[in-house]
Short mmCIF file of C-alpha atoms in Angstrom, two decimals:
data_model
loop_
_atom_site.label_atom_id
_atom_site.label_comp_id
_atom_site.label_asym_id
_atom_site.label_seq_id
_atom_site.Cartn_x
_atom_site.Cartn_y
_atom_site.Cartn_z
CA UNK L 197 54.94 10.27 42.21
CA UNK L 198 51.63 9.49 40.96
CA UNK L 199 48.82 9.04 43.62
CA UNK L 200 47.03 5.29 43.49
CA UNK L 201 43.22 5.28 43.48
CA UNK L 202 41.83 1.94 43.84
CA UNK L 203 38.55 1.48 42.16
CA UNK L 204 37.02 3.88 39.79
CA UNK L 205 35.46 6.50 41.98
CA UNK L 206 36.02 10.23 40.50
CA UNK L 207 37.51 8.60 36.73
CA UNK L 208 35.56 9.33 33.83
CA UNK L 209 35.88 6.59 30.99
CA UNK L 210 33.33 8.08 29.16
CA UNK L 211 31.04 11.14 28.13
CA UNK L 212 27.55 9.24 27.67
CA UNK L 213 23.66 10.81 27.24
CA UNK L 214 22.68 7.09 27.96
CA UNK L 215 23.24 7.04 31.40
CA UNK L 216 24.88 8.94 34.23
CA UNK L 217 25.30 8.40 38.35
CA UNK L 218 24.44 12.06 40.06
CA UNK L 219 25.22 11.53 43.51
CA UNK L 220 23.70 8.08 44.34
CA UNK L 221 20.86 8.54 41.52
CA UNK L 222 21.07 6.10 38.59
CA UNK L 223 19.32 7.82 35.14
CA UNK L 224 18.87 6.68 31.84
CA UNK L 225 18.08 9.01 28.98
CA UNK L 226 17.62 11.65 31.68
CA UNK L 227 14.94 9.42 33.78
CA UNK L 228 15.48 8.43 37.31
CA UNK L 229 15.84 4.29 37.18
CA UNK L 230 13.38 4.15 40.30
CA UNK L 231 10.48 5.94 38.17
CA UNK L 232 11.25 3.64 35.18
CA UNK L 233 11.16 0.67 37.06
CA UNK L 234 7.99 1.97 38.56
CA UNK L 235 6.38 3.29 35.62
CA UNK L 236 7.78 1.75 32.24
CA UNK L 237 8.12 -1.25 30.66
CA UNK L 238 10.63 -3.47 29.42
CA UNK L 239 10.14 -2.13 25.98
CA UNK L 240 9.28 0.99 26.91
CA UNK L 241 13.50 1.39 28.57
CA UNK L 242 14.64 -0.15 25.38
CA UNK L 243 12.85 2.10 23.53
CA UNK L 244 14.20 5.13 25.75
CA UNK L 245 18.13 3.44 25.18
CA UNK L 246 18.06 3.76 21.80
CA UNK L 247 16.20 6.78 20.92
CA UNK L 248 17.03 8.91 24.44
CA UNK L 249 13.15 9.52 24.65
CA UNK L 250 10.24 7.66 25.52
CA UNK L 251 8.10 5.83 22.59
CA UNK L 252 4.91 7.39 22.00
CA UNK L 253 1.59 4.95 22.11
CA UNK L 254 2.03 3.80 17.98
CA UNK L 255 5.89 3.09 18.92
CA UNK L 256 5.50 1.35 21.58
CA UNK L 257 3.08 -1.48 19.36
CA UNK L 258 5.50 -1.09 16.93
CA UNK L 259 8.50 -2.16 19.47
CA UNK L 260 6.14 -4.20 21.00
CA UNK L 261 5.52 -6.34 18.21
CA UNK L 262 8.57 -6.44 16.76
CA UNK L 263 9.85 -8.28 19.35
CA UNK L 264 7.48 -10.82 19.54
CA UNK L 265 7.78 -11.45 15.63
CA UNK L 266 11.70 -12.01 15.84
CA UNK L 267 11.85 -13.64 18.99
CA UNK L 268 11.75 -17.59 17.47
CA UNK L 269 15.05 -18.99 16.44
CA UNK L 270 16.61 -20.47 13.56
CA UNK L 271 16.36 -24.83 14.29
CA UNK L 272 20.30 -24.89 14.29
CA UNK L 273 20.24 -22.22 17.10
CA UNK L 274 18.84 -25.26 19.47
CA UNK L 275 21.00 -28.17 18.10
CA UNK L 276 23.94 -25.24 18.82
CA UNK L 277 23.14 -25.58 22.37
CA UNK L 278 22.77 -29.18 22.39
CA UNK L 279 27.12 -29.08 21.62
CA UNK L 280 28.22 -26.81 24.38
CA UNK L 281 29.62 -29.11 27.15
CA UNK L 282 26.96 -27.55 29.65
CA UNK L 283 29.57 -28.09 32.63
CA UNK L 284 32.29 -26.25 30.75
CA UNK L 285 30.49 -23.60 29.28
CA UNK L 286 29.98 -20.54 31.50
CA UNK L 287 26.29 -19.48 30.43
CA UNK L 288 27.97 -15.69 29.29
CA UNK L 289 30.37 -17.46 26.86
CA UNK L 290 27.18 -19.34 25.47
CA UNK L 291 25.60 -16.14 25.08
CA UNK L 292 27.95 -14.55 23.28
CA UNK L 293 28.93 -17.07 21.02
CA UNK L 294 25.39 -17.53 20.15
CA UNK L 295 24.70 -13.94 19.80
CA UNK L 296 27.90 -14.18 17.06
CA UNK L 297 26.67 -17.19 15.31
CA UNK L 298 23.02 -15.39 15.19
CA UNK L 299 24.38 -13.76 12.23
CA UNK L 300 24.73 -16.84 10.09
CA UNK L 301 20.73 -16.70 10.05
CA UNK L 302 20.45 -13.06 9.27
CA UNK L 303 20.11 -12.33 5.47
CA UNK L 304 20.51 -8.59 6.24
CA UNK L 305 24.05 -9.15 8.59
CA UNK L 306 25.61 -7.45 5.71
CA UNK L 307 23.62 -4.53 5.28
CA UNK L 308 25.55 -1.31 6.72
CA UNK L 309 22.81 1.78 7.66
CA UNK L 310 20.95 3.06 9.74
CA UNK L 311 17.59 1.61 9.13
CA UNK L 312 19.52 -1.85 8.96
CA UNK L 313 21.45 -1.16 12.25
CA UNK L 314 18.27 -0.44 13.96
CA UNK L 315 16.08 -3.74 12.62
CA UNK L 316 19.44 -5.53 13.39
CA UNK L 317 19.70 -4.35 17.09
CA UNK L 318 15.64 -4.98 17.25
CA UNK L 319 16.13 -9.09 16.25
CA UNK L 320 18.77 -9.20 18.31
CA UNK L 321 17.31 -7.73 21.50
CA UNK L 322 14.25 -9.90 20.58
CA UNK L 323 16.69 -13.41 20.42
CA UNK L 324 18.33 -12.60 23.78
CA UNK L 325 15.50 -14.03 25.70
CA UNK L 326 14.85 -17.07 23.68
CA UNK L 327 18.85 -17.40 23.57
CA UNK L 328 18.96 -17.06 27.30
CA UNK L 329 15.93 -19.28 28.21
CA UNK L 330 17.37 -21.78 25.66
CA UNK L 331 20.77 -21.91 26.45
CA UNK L 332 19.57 -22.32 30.42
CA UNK L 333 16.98 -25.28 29.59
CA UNK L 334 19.51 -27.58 27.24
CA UNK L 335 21.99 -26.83 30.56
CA UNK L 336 19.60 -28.17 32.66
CA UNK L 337 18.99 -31.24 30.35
CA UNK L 338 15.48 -29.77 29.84
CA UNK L 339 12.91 -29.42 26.44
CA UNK L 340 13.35 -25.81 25.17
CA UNK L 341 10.14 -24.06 25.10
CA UNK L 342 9.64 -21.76 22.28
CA UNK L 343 8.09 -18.49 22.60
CA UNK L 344 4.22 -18.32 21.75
CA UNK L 345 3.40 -14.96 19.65
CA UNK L 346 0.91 -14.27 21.41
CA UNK L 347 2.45 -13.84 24.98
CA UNK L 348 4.48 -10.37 25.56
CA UNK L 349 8.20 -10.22 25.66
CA UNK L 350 8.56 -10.91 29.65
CA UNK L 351 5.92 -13.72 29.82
CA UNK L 352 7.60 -15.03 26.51
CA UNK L 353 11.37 -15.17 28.36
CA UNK L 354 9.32 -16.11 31.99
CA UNK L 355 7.41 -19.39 30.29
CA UNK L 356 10.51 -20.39 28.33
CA UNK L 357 12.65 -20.19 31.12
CA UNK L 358 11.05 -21.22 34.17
CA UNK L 359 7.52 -22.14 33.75
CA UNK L 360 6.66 -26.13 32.88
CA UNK L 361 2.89 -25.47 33.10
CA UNK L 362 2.12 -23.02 30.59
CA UNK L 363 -1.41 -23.08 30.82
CA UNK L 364 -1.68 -22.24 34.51
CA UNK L 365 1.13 -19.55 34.04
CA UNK L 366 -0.86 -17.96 31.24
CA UNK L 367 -3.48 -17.47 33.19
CA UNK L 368 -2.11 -15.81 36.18
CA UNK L 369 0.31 -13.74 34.08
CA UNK L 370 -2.14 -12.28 31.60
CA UNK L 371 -2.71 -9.23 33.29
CA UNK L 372 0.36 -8.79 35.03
CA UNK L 373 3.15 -9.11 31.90
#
């Protein structure tokens, strides 16, 4: 008779070079998660997810900006919000519903290789945060805040998700995000 093992401790699902558990040491890409959360940035990780390497300095801007270009949705993304009944709609199902219906406003949702894979997984990762920070203000019966090109990524997501004074947030964030 077969043995039971609750849980998944000792079953591999999956070969991956994204990510592995050695003992009680998370990695990504072959970096320890305490040194990236010490020593890289948001973009930097995303960066290091999809290419299994760090960016170099040029990259990095080129991520960097990226991001901030494509960050802004389409009008109907907002007014898509605004018909979710925001006590029966468990924020994940928003999410990924919008994240689906993101295509309808992508004129290359169609295109099938790799330099169109990687621009497509680029806008998305850029919408997640205004999706998110959207999504969490039309719950809360609140005005969305759009992101501001030029704020980074994290004080982008930060400001349209928490922050009602921008000003005063700008100013204590600017070196820190």
């Amino acid at each position: 008779m077969a043995e039971l093992v609750k849980g998944l401790e000792g079953i591999v699902a999956s070969n991956t070079k994204v990510s592995s558990i050695v003992g009680d040491q998370l990695t990504y890409a072959g970096y320890e998660i305490d040194d990236l959360t010490e020593n890289a940035s948001f973009e930097e990780v995303i960066f290091l997810l999809w290419n299994f390497r760090l960016p170099n300095k040029e990259e990095l801007e080129n991520l960097k900006s990226q991001l901030i270009e494509y960050m802004n949705l389409h009008p109907r993304m907002y007014s898509h919000f605004e018909d979710y009944t925001a006590d029966e709609v468990h924020p994940m199902t928003g999410l990924r519903t919008s994240l689906s219906y993101l295509a309808h406003f992508d004129p290359r949702a169609d295109e099938f290789n790799e330099d169109a894979h990687m621009n497509k997984a680029i806008r998305i990762q850029a919408k997640v945060a205004s999706l998110v920070a959207a999504f969490a203000r039309v719950r809360q019966g609140k005005e969305v805040v759009k992101p501001k090109k030029e704020l980074s990524y994290a004080a982008n997501f930060l400001i349209c998700y928490l922050v009602r004074n921008r000003r005063k947030f700008r100013r204590r964030a600017s070196t820190k995000l």
